[in-house]
Coordinates of C-alpha atoms in Angstrom, one line a residue:
Chain O
M1 CA 134.8 160.4 -40.3
R2 CA 138.0 161.7 -40.6
W3 CA 139.5 158.5 -41.9
L4 CA 137.0 158.0 -44.4
V5 CA 138.1 161.7 -45.7
R6 CA 141.6 160.8 -45.4
L7 CA 140.9 157.2 -47.7
W8 CA 139.0 159.3 -50.6
E9 CA 142.1 161.2 -50.7
L10 CA 144.3 158.7 -50.7
I11 CA 142.5 156.8 -53.8
L12 CA 142.8 159.9 -55.5
E13 CA 146.3 160.6 -54.9
R14 CA 147.5 157.1 -55.6
F15 CA 145.3 156.5 -58.6
H16 CA 146.1 159.8 -60.1
L17 CA 142.3 160.1 -60.3
K18 CA 143.2 164.2 -59.5
E19 CA 144.5 164.5 -62.9
F20 CA 141.2 163.0 -64.5
L21 CA 139.1 165.1 -62.5
E22 CA 140.8 168.1 -63.0
H23 CA 141.6 167.9 -66.8
P24 CA 140.4 170.7 -68.5
V25 CA 137.6 170.8 -70.7
P26 CA 136.7 174.0 -72.9
R27 CA 133.5 175.8 -72.0
Y28 CA 131.8 175.9 -75.3
S29 CA 131.6 172.3 -75.3
N30 CA 130.2 172.4 -71.9
I31 CA 127.6 175.0 -73.1
N32 CA 126.9 173.7 -76.7
P33 CA 123.8 170.4 -77.1
L34 CA 125.8 169.4 -80.1
Y35 CA 128.7 167.8 -77.8
W36 CA 125.8 165.7 -75.4
F37 CA 124.7 163.6 -77.2
G38 CA 128.1 161.3 -77.3
D39 CA 127.7 161.3 -73.1
V40 CA 123.9 160.1 -73.8
A41 CA 124.7 157.5 -75.9
A42 CA 127.6 156.2 -73.5
V43 CA 125.8 156.6 -70.5
S44 CA 122.8 154.0 -72.5
F45 CA 125.4 151.5 -72.8
F46 CA 126.3 151.3 -69.4
L47 CA 122.7 151.4 -68.5
L48 CA 122.1 148.5 -70.9
A49 CA 125.4 146.6 -69.3
L50 CA 123.7 146.9 -66.0
T51 CA 119.6 145.7 -66.8
G52 CA 121.6 143.2 -69.5
F53 CA 123.5 141.3 -66.4
F54 CA 120.2 140.6 -64.9
L55 CA 118.1 139.7 -68.0
A56 CA 121.2 137.4 -68.6
L57 CA 120.6 135.6 -65.6
L58 CA 117.0 135.2 -66.2
Y59 CA 116.9 134.1 -69.8
T60 CA 117.3 130.8 -71.5
P61 CA 117.9 130.5 -74.7
G62 CA 116.3 127.8 -77.0
M63 CA 113.8 126.7 -79.9
A64 CA 112.4 123.8 -78.2
V65 CA 108.7 124.4 -79.1
K66 CA 105.7 124.0 -76.1
E67 CA 102.1 124.1 -76.6
V68 CA 100.6 127.1 -74.5
P69 CA 96.9 128.3 -74.1
T70 CA 96.2 131.3 -75.9
S71 CA 94.1 133.0 -73.1
A72 CA 97.6 133.1 -71.6
L73 CA 99.0 135.6 -74.1
M74 CA 98.3 139.5 -73.1
P75 CA 96.4 141.0 -75.4
W76 CA 98.6 143.8 -76.5
D77 CA 101.6 141.6 -77.3
V78 CA 99.0 139.6 -80.3
L79 CA 99.1 142.0 -83.3
H80 CA 97.7 139.1 -85.5
P81 CA 95.1 137.1 -83.1
K82 CA 94.4 133.5 -84.0
K83 CA 91.4 131.4 -83.4
T84 CA 93.0 128.3 -81.9
E85 CA 92.9 127.2 -78.4
T86 CA 96.7 126.9 -78.3
V87 CA 99.3 128.4 -79.5
Q88 CA 103.1 127.4 -80.0
A89 CA 105.9 129.1 -78.2
T90 CA 109.6 128.8 -78.5
Q91 CA 111.3 128.4 -74.8
S92 CA 113.1 131.7 -75.7
Y93 CA 109.6 133.0 -75.9
L94 CA 108.6 131.5 -72.7
S95 CA 111.5 132.1 -70.9
V96 CA 111.0 136.3 -71.9
Y97 CA 107.6 135.9 -71.2
T98 CA 108.4 135.0 -67.5
I99 CA 110.5 137.9 -67.2
T100 CA 108.3 140.0 -68.4
Y101 CA 105.4 139.0 -66.6
L102 CA 106.3 136.4 -63.5
T103 CA 109.4 138.0 -62.3
P104 CA 109.1 140.9 -60.0
F105 CA 110.6 143.7 -61.4
G106 CA 111.3 142.0 -64.8
F107 CA 108.5 144.1 -67.0
I108 CA 110.4 147.4 -65.8
L109 CA 113.8 145.5 -66.3
R110 CA 112.5 144.6 -69.7
Q111 CA 111.3 147.5 -70.9
F112 CA 114.0 149.8 -69.4
H113 CA 116.6 148.1 -71.7
L114 CA 114.4 148.0 -74.4
W115 CA 114.0 151.9 -74.2
A116 CA 117.8 152.4 -73.1
A117 CA 118.7 150.4 -76.6
Y118 CA 116.6 152.8 -78.2
M119 CA 117.8 155.9 -76.7
M120 CA 121.4 154.3 -77.3
I121 CA 120.8 154.2 -81.1
M122 CA 118.9 157.5 -81.2
A123 CA 122.0 159.2 -79.4
A124 CA 124.0 157.5 -81.8
F125 CA 122.3 158.9 -84.9
V126 CA 122.4 162.5 -83.2
H127 CA 125.9 162.2 -82.3
F128 CA 126.9 161.2 -85.8
F129 CA 125.1 163.9 -87.2
A130 CA 126.0 166.6 -85.1
K131 CA 130.2 165.7 -85.5
F132 CA 129.1 165.7 -89.4
V133 CA 127.8 168.7 -89.3
L134 CA 130.8 170.3 -86.7
G135 CA 133.5 168.6 -89.0
S136 CA 134.6 166.9 -85.9
Y137 CA 137.2 164.8 -88.2
K138 CA 138.9 167.6 -89.3
R139 CA 141.2 168.2 -86.2
K140 CA 144.2 166.4 -85.2
G141 CA 143.4 163.0 -84.2
G142 CA 139.5 163.5 -85.0
G143 CA 139.7 161.2 -88.4
A144 CA 140.8 158.1 -86.0
L145 CA 137.7 159.2 -83.7
W146 CA 135.7 159.5 -86.5
F147 CA 136.7 156.0 -87.9
L148 CA 135.8 154.5 -84.0
G149 CA 132.5 156.1 -84.2
V150 CA 131.7 154.6 -87.3
L151 CA 132.5 151.3 -86.5
L152 CA 130.9 151.7 -83.0
G153 CA 127.5 153.1 -84.2
F154 CA 127.7 149.8 -86.6
L155 CA 128.3 147.4 -83.8
T156 CA 125.2 149.5 -81.8
V157 CA 122.6 148.8 -84.6
N158 CA 124.3 145.3 -84.9
Q159 CA 123.8 144.6 -81.2
A160 CA 120.3 146.0 -81.2
V161 CA 119.0 143.5 -84.2
L162 CA 121.1 140.8 -82.0
G163 CA 118.8 141.7 -78.9
Y164 CA 115.8 142.0 -81.1
I165 CA 116.5 138.4 -82.4
L166 CA 116.6 137.0 -79.0
P167 CA 113.2 136.8 -77.3
L168 CA 111.9 134.6 -80.7
H169 CA 109.0 136.1 -81.1
L170 CA 107.4 136.0 -84.6
D171 CA 109.3 139.4 -85.6
G172 CA 112.4 138.2 -83.8
I173 CA 112.4 134.9 -86.1
L174 CA 112.1 136.4 -89.1
A175 CA 114.8 139.1 -88.9
L176 CA 116.7 136.1 -87.8
L177 CA 116.3 134.0 -90.7
I178 CA 116.9 137.0 -92.7
G179 CA 120.2 137.4 -91.0
L180 CA 121.1 134.2 -92.2
N181 CA 120.2 133.9 -95.7
L182 CA 120.8 138.0 -96.7
F183 CA 124.2 137.9 -97.7
R184 CA 123.7 134.3 -99.8
Y185 CA 123.5 136.9 -102.8
F186 CA 127.1 136.3 -102.6
D187 CA 126.2 132.9 -103.6
Y188 CA 125.6 133.4 -107.1
I189 CA 129.0 135.0 -107.9
G190 CA 130.8 132.2 -106.2
I191 CA 131.8 133.0 -102.7
P192 CA 130.1 130.5 -101.2
V193 CA 128.5 132.5 -98.4
G194 CA 126.0 130.1 -97.5
G195 CA 128.2 127.2 -97.0
L196 CA 130.2 129.5 -94.6
I197 CA 126.9 130.3 -92.3
I198 CA 126.4 126.4 -92.1
A199 CA 130.1 125.9 -91.8
L200 CA 130.1 128.5 -88.6
L201 CA 126.6 127.7 -86.9
G202 CA 126.0 124.4 -88.3
S203 CA 122.5 125.7 -90.1
N204 CA 120.9 128.2 -92.3
Y205 CA 117.4 127.8 -90.0
P206 CA 117.2 128.7 -86.6
T207 CA 118.3 125.6 -84.0
D208 CA 119.6 125.5 -80.3
A209 CA 123.3 126.0 -81.4
V210 CA 122.0 129.3 -83.7
I211 CA 120.6 130.6 -81.1
K212 CA 122.9 130.4 -78.2
M213 CA 125.8 131.6 -80.6
I214 CA 123.6 134.9 -81.1
Y215 CA 123.0 135.0 -77.4
V216 CA 126.7 134.6 -76.8
A217 CA 127.2 137.1 -79.3
H218 CA 125.2 139.8 -77.6
I219 CA 125.8 139.1 -74.0
L220 CA 129.7 138.9 -74.5
V221 CA 131.3 139.2 -77.7
V222 CA 129.6 142.4 -79.2
P223 CA 129.6 144.4 -75.6
A224 CA 133.4 143.7 -75.3
I225 CA 134.3 145.0 -78.5
I226 CA 132.3 148.0 -78.1
L227 CA 133.6 148.5 -74.7
I228 CA 137.1 148.3 -75.8
L229 CA 136.6 150.8 -78.9
L230 CA 134.8 153.1 -76.4
G231 CA 137.6 153.2 -73.8
L232 CA 139.9 154.0 -76.6
K233 CA 137.6 157.3 -77.8
I234 CA 137.4 158.3 -74.4
Q235 CA 141.2 158.0 -74.1
G236 CA 141.6 160.1 -77.6
I237 CA 139.3 162.7 -76.6
L238 CA 140.4 162.5 -72.8
Y239 CA 144.3 163.3 -74.3
G240 CA 142.9 164.7 -78.0
G241 CA 140.4 167.4 -76.3
V242 CA 137.0 167.6 -78.1
S243 CA 136.4 169.3 -81.5
P244 CA 136.6 172.5 -82.4
P245 CA 133.9 175.4 -82.1
P246 CA 132.3 176.3 -85.6
V247 CA 133.4 179.5 -86.1
R248 CA 135.1 181.3 -89.0
D249 CA 137.3 183.6 -87.1
Q250 CA 140.6 182.1 -86.3
E251 CA 140.7 184.3 -83.2
L252 CA 137.8 183.7 -81.2
A253 CA 138.3 180.0 -81.9
K254 CA 141.5 179.9 -80.2
K255 CA 140.1 182.0 -77.5
M256 CA 137.1 179.7 -77.1
V257 CA 139.4 176.7 -77.5
D258 CA 141.6 178.4 -74.6
D259 CA 138.6 179.4 -72.6
K260 CA 138.8 176.2 -70.2
E261 CA 137.0 175.0 -67.1
P262 CA 138.3 171.8 -64.5
F263 CA 136.1 168.5 -65.1
Y264 CA 135.3 168.5 -62.1
P265 CA 132.9 170.3 -61.0
H266 CA 131.8 171.9 -64.3
R267 CA 131.2 169.1 -66.6
F268 CA 131.1 166.3 -63.7
A269 CA 127.5 168.2 -62.5
L270 CA 126.5 168.5 -65.8
M271 CA 126.8 164.8 -66.2
T272 CA 125.7 163.7 -63.4
G273 CA 122.6 165.8 -63.5
Q274 CA 122.6 164.4 -67.5
V275 CA 122.8 160.4 -65.8
F276 CA 119.7 161.3 -63.7
L277 CA 117.3 162.9 -66.3
Q278 CA 118.4 159.9 -68.5
I279 CA 117.3 157.7 -65.9
S280 CA 113.8 159.1 -64.9
L281 CA 113.2 159.8 -68.7
L282 CA 113.5 156.2 -69.5
L283 CA 111.2 155.3 -66.5
L284 CA 109.0 157.8 -67.5
L285 CA 109.1 156.2 -71.2
V286 CA 108.6 152.3 -69.4
A287 CA 105.9 154.1 -67.4
F288 CA 103.6 155.6 -70.4
F289 CA 105.0 153.6 -73.5
P290 CA 105.9 149.9 -72.9
Q291 CA 106.2 148.0 -75.6
P292 CA 104.4 144.9 -76.3
L293 CA 106.3 141.8 -76.2
L294 CA 104.9 140.5 -79.8
E295 CA 103.7 137.4 -80.2
P296 CA 105.2 133.7 -80.4
W297 CA 105.7 131.7 -83.5
A298 CA 106.8 128.4 -84.2
P299 CA 108.6 127.3 -87.2
G300 CA 105.5 125.8 -90.1
E301 CA 102.9 128.0 -88.5
I302 CA 101.4 130.8 -90.7
V303 CA 103.4 134.2 -91.1
P304 CA 100.6 137.1 -90.7
A305 CA 101.2 139.8 -93.7
G306 CA 101.9 143.0 -92.8
V307 CA 105.2 142.4 -90.2
R308 CA 107.2 145.0 -90.0
P309 CA 111.1 145.4 -88.6
P310 CA 112.2 147.3 -85.6
W311 CA 112.6 151.4 -86.7
P312 CA 116.6 151.0 -86.4
V313 CA 116.0 149.1 -89.2
M314 CA 112.9 149.9 -90.7
W315 CA 114.8 152.2 -93.8
Y316 CA 116.5 149.3 -94.9
Y317 CA 113.3 147.4 -95.3
T318 CA 111.6 150.0 -97.1
Y319 CA 114.7 150.0 -99.6
V320 CA 114.5 146.5 -100.2
K321 CA 111.2 146.2 -101.0
M322 CA 111.7 149.0 -103.5
I323 CA 114.6 148.1 -105.2
D324 CA 116.1 145.1 -106.7
P325 CA 117.8 143.1 -104.1
F326 CA 120.9 142.9 -105.9
I327 CA 121.3 146.8 -105.7
S328 CA 119.6 147.2 -102.6
V329 CA 121.2 144.2 -100.3
G330 CA 124.4 146.5 -100.6
I331 CA 123.0 149.4 -99.3
P332 CA 124.0 149.4 -95.7
I333 CA 127.9 148.4 -96.5
I334 CA 127.6 151.5 -99.0
M335 CA 126.3 153.9 -95.7
V336 CA 129.2 152.5 -93.9
L337 CA 131.8 152.7 -96.2
F338 CA 131.0 156.2 -97.1
A339 CA 130.9 157.2 -93.3
L340 CA 134.3 155.8 -93.1
V341 CA 135.9 157.5 -96.3
V342 CA 134.4 161.7 -95.3
P343 CA 137.5 162.2 -93.5
L344 CA 139.5 161.7 -96.7
L345 CA 137.1 163.3 -98.8
D346 CA 136.3 166.5 -96.6
R347 CA 139.7 168.0 -96.3
R348 CA 140.0 171.8 -97.2
G349 CA 138.7 174.8 -95.2
G350 CA 137.9 175.4 -91.9
S351 CA 135.4 174.1 -89.3
S352 CA 132.6 176.8 -89.9
I353 CA 129.1 176.2 -90.9
S354 CA 129.5 178.8 -94.0
E355 CA 132.8 177.2 -95.2
R356 CA 131.8 173.8 -95.2
W357 CA 128.1 174.2 -96.4
L358 CA 128.4 171.5 -99.2
W359 CA 129.5 168.7 -96.4
I360 CA 126.7 170.0 -94.1
L361 CA 124.2 169.1 -97.0
I362 CA 125.4 165.8 -97.5
A363 CA 125.2 164.7 -94.3
I364 CA 121.4 166.1 -94.2
I365 CA 121.1 164.1 -97.3
Y366 CA 123.2 161.0 -95.7
M367 CA 120.0 161.3 -92.6
A368 CA 117.4 162.0 -95.3
I369 CA 117.9 158.8 -97.0
I370 CA 117.6 156.9 -93.6
G371 CA 115.0 159.0 -92.4
Y372 CA 112.9 159.2 -95.4
G373 CA 113.1 155.1 -95.5
S374 CA 111.9 155.4 -91.6
V375 CA 109.1 157.4 -92.3
L376 CA 107.9 155.4 -95.5
G377 CA 108.2 152.3 -93.8
F378 CA 105.6 153.5 -91.2
I379 CA 103.2 155.3 -93.4
I380 CA 102.6 153.5 -96.3
E381 CA 102.0 149.9 -97.6
I382 CA 105.0 149.9 -100.0
P383 CA 104.0 148.9 -103.8
K384 CA 106.2 146.6 -105.4
Q385 CA 109.3 148.2 -107.2
I386 CA 108.2 151.9 -107.2
T387 CA 111.4 152.9 -108.0
P388 CA 113.1 153.1 -111.7
F389 CA 115.3 150.2 -111.2
T390 CA 113.7 147.1 -112.5
R391 CA 114.6 143.5 -111.5
I392 CA 117.7 142.3 -113.2
A393 CA 116.8 139.0 -115.6
V394 CA 117.6 135.8 -114.2
P395 CA 120.2 134.2 -116.2
P396 CA 118.7 130.9 -116.8
D397 CA 121.2 128.6 -116.2
S398 CA 120.9 130.3 -113.0
A399 CA 117.4 129.1 -112.4
V400 CA 116.9 126.1 -109.6
P401 CA 114.9 123.2 -111.8
Y402 CA 112.9 120.7 -110.3
I403 CA 115.9 118.3 -109.0
G404 CA 113.9 115.0 -109.0
T405 CA 112.9 112.4 -111.5
P406 CA 109.4 113.7 -111.6
S407 CA 106.9 110.4 -111.4
P408 CA 103.4 110.1 -110.8
I409 CA 101.5 108.9 -108.1
G410 CA 98.7 106.2 -108.6
Chain Z
M1 CA 146.5 172.7 -92.6
I2 CA 146.8 169.2 -93.8
D3 CA 148.8 167.3 -91.3
E4 CA 150.5 164.4 -92.7
N5 CA 150.5 162.2 -89.3
R6 CA 146.9 162.2 -89.3
R7 CA 146.2 161.5 -93.0
N8 CA 148.7 158.5 -92.5
T9 CA 146.5 157.3 -89.6
I10 CA 143.3 157.2 -91.3
K11 CA 144.8 156.0 -94.1
I12 CA 146.3 153.1 -92.2
F13 CA 143.2 152.3 -90.3
L14 CA 140.9 152.4 -93.5
G15 CA 143.8 149.9 -95.0
A16 CA 143.9 147.8 -92.1
T17 CA 139.7 147.4 -92.2
A18 CA 140.0 146.7 -96.1
A19 CA 142.5 144.3 -95.7
L20 CA 140.6 142.6 -93.3
G21 CA 137.4 143.0 -95.3
A22 CA 139.5 141.6 -98.5
G23 CA 140.7 138.6 -96.4
M24 CA 137.1 137.8 -95.0
L25 CA 135.7 137.9 -98.8
A26 CA 138.7 136.3 -100.0
T27 CA 139.0 133.5 -97.4
P28 CA 136.0 131.3 -98.6
L29 CA 136.7 132.2 -102.5
V30 CA 140.5 130.7 -102.3
G31 CA 138.9 127.7 -100.4
S32 CA 136.0 127.1 -103.0
L33 CA 139.1 127.1 -105.2
V34 CA 140.8 124.5 -103.3
A35 CA 137.1 123.0 -102.8
E36 CA 138.6 119.5 -103.0
R37 CA 141.5 119.4 -100.6
A38 CA 139.4 121.7 -98.2
G39 CA 136.5 119.9 -97.9
Y40 CA 134.0 123.2 -98.9
I41 CA 130.6 123.2 -99.8
Q42 CA 130.8 124.2 -102.9
P43 CA 127.8 126.3 -104.1
Q44 CA 126.5 125.7 -107.3
R45 CA 125.6 128.2 -110.3
T46 CA 122.2 128.4 -108.7
G47 CA 123.5 129.4 -105.1
A48 CA 122.5 126.1 -103.5
I49 CA 123.6 123.8 -101.8
P50 CA 122.8 120.2 -101.8
I51 CA 122.1 118.3 -98.3
E52 CA 122.0 114.3 -98.4
V53 CA 119.1 113.9 -96.1
C54 CA 118.8 110.0 -96.9
K55 CA 120.7 107.9 -99.3
S56 CA 117.2 105.9 -100.4
P57 CA 114.0 105.2 -99.0
D58 CA 115.4 101.7 -97.3
N59 CA 117.2 103.2 -95.0
C60 CA 115.5 106.7 -94.6
P61 CA 114.7 107.4 -90.6
E62 CA 110.3 107.4 -90.3
E63 CA 110.2 110.7 -88.9
Y64 CA 111.1 112.4 -92.1
A65 CA 108.7 110.3 -94.5
V66 CA 104.9 111.7 -95.0
P67 CA 102.4 109.3 -96.3
L68 CA 100.6 110.0 -99.2
E69 CA 97.4 109.8 -97.2
E70 CA 97.9 112.8 -95.3
L71 CA 99.3 114.7 -98.5
K72 CA 96.1 113.9 -100.2
N73 CA 94.5 116.4 -97.9
G74 CA 97.0 119.7 -98.4
P75 CA 100.4 120.3 -98.2
V76 CA 102.5 119.1 -94.9
F77 CA 105.6 121.1 -93.2
K78 CA 108.3 118.7 -91.8
L79 CA 111.2 120.7 -89.6
L80 CA 113.6 117.8 -91.1
K81 CA 117.0 117.9 -88.6
V82 CA 119.6 116.4 -90.4
N83 CA 123.1 116.4 -88.5
T84 CA 123.1 119.8 -87.1
M85 CA 120.6 121.4 -89.9
A86 CA 116.8 122.2 -89.6
I87 CA 115.7 122.1 -93.2
P88 CA 112.2 123.7 -93.2
A89 CA 110.4 121.3 -96.3
V90 CA 107.1 121.9 -97.5
F91 CA 105.5 118.2 -99.0
G92 CA 102.9 119.0 -101.0
I93 CA 100.8 117.0 -104.2
V94 CA 101.2 119.0 -107.6
R95 CA 98.7 118.3 -110.2
A96 CA 99.7 118.5 -113.6
T97 CA 97.9 119.5 -116.7
D98 CA 97.7 116.3 -118.1
G99 CA 96.0 115.4 -115.0
K100 CA 98.6 113.3 -113.3
E101 CA 99.3 114.1 -109.5
Y102 CA 103.0 114.3 -108.9
P103 CA 104.6 114.0 -105.0
V104 CA 107.1 117.3 -104.3
A105 CA 109.0 119.0 -101.6
Y106 CA 110.1 122.6 -101.5
V107 CA 112.6 124.6 -99.0
S108 CA 110.3 127.2 -97.6
I109 CA 112.8 129.6 -97.6
C110 CA 112.1 132.7 -99.6
T111 CA 114.9 133.3 -102.4
H112 CA 114.6 137.0 -102.0
F113 CA 115.7 137.8 -98.0
G114 CA 115.0 134.0 -96.3
C115 CA 111.6 134.8 -94.9
P116 CA 109.7 131.7 -94.2
L117 CA 106.9 131.2 -96.5
N118 CA 103.1 130.3 -96.6
V119 CA 101.8 127.7 -98.8
S120 CA 99.3 128.8 -101.1
G121 CA 96.4 126.6 -102.8
G122 CA 94.1 124.2 -101.3
K123 CA 94.0 120.4 -101.5
Y124 CA 97.2 120.3 -103.9
L125 CA 100.0 122.7 -103.7
T126 CA 99.7 125.2 -106.0
G127 CA 102.4 127.7 -104.7
F128 CA 104.0 129.8 -101.7
H129 CA 103.7 133.7 -100.8
C130 CA 106.2 135.5 -98.7
P131 CA 105.0 137.6 -96.1
C132 CA 107.8 140.0 -95.4
H133 CA 108.4 141.4 -99.0
G134 CA 105.8 140.4 -101.2
S135 CA 107.1 137.4 -103.5
S136 CA 104.9 135.0 -104.9
F137 CA 105.8 131.6 -106.4
I138 CA 103.8 129.3 -108.5
V139 CA 104.8 126.2 -109.8
C140 CA 105.1 125.2 -113.3
N141 CA 102.4 122.3 -113.8
N142 CA 102.9 122.1 -117.6
P143 CA 104.8 118.4 -117.9
D144 CA 106.7 120.2 -121.1
G145 CA 107.8 123.2 -119.0
C146 CA 106.7 126.6 -118.9
P147 CA 108.8 128.6 -121.6
D148 CA 107.0 131.7 -121.2
K149 CA 108.0 131.6 -117.5
K150 CA 111.4 130.2 -118.6
A151 CA 110.6 127.4 -115.9
A152 CA 110.9 123.6 -116.3
F153 CA 108.3 121.5 -115.2
L154 CA 107.5 121.6 -111.4
E155 CA 109.7 124.6 -110.9
M156 CA 108.2 126.6 -108.5
Y157 CA 108.9 130.2 -110.0
V158 CA 108.9 133.7 -109.3
S159 CA 105.5 135.3 -110.3
S160 CA 105.7 138.3 -108.8
G161 CA 107.9 140.3 -106.1
P162 CA 111.2 141.4 -105.6
A163 CA 112.7 137.8 -104.9
V164 CA 115.0 136.4 -108.1
R165 CA 115.3 133.2 -108.1
S166 CA 112.7 130.0 -108.3
L167 CA 112.7 128.1 -104.8
R168 CA 114.7 125.2 -103.6
A169 CA 113.2 122.0 -104.3
V170 CA 113.8 118.4 -102.2
K171 CA 114.5 115.4 -104.2
V172 CA 111.9 112.8 -103.1
E173 CA 110.8 109.4 -103.6
V174 CA 107.9 107.4 -102.8
K175 CA 107.7 103.9 -101.3
N176 CA 105.0 101.9 -99.5
G177 CA 102.8 104.8 -99.7
K178 CA 105.1 107.4 -98.0
V179 CA 107.1 109.9 -99.8
Y180 CA 110.7 110.3 -98.4
P181 CA 113.0 113.2 -99.1
L182 CA 116.7 112.0 -100.4
V183 CA 118.7 115.7 -101.3
A184 CA 117.6 118.6 -99.8
Y185 CA 118.9 122.0 -101.8
V186 CA 118.7 124.5 -99.4

């Protein structure tokens, strides 16, 4: 036993882990829940990486279509039942079906991955809102961290959409088709986005190569970028400190910042508790609220009406359905760009709530735009164009005429 | 307390992002300007990209062909696999107001956001409907064109919903009782 303790001490000493474990953390950040959600998102990311590793081993991407008997589908997966004997399913779908229903622990594995992803997005949104309200970007180094955070949030939602596409269920294929054609509005102003997509992926309609590309992006490219940015961010917080407390009194603020306790055992205990709580919460969600693996779909089949996107992008769906696409297609770009320039616009004053009520109001409006769109997308069948934004008229020479020389038959 | 150093860091970060974004947008734009040399696919004024499926019906692979007999029962979906591309095409017969029948084909991707379209009409192809955001397309079946809809003959114009462009068509030709796709505008 003695040599084990020696070995542990040696590791701590040689790798300078003691400095890390004993780095001072201000007490207020350990007590205030507004300072916890970044940890929740980061831990979710590692839980996702862990479950994702096993899912990546079990999953095979592919667009090849196979016929399966309708009775093989689980009733809770089929939201739009068909009366046919057999249904067509892609290889990806059958692969995820096999993981979910025919692999030991596969159901738990997939559901855990899904719920961890939902938790990561939710935590990222709360974290973003909390830091917006606290004005964390006002301290030294805060702007750069804010910038990294916005990029990470963007990548997180991207990753969610990519993961949502992979099972190639009905909703996933629709998401992929929309993703491949959405930015072709640039074609109309002479920027050949459509040509670029075809040059890069080989097709603007799902094929084996496109699915493989999405798979690699989801399991390798985007997570690698997230990991690098996350490492930078943790480094910045480790040496730059956490955001200042939201109090007006300068002296009190200084006192609070100076009231520090070592990471180990204080924050360390908190984080250990958080990890276990998070895993148990996720397992409870998996047990009581498993999410359906939606129905299969193959090209050429009828698409049932009323297919909705998953909740992280529901607000976008609502606005593109309500507003002219030439305006609404850019809403996420505008939201991300606005979030990026917030530190440059909001410079003056302290970081207490009474001093920056205007920016807190802007933060609330920002979140309300997302929240309003999300809720609206779920509760009502959106009528076509209920907003004052009218359709932009099509210039006659931009309409697509019928290309061939019409010739009747018979 | 304004810290210049911090300000500059943010400016460098933002500048780098803006430059990267501008570069990403400019690359294809510059490419399209030197399209002849670079071999870029030039988008048309309509945003459509022509993809040649067959040169003529004589050397067109049989798997692309749709027999007219089959089309007379209703529209037929065909996934045309051309090189690396997959093009979802719906073949059908349009009955014009003068009583003549015209074989046609359209790319069944919504011009709004790219959802797959559902065919409407029974024996004859009359239009398309998008299940995602509710756009409807109707074919102009008047041989003189539909001036009130600003649509040419056989143009699949937007009748309602958020889409802003007519559906993209596939040029077809009939030979030996079979309809062959020649050029697809994706």
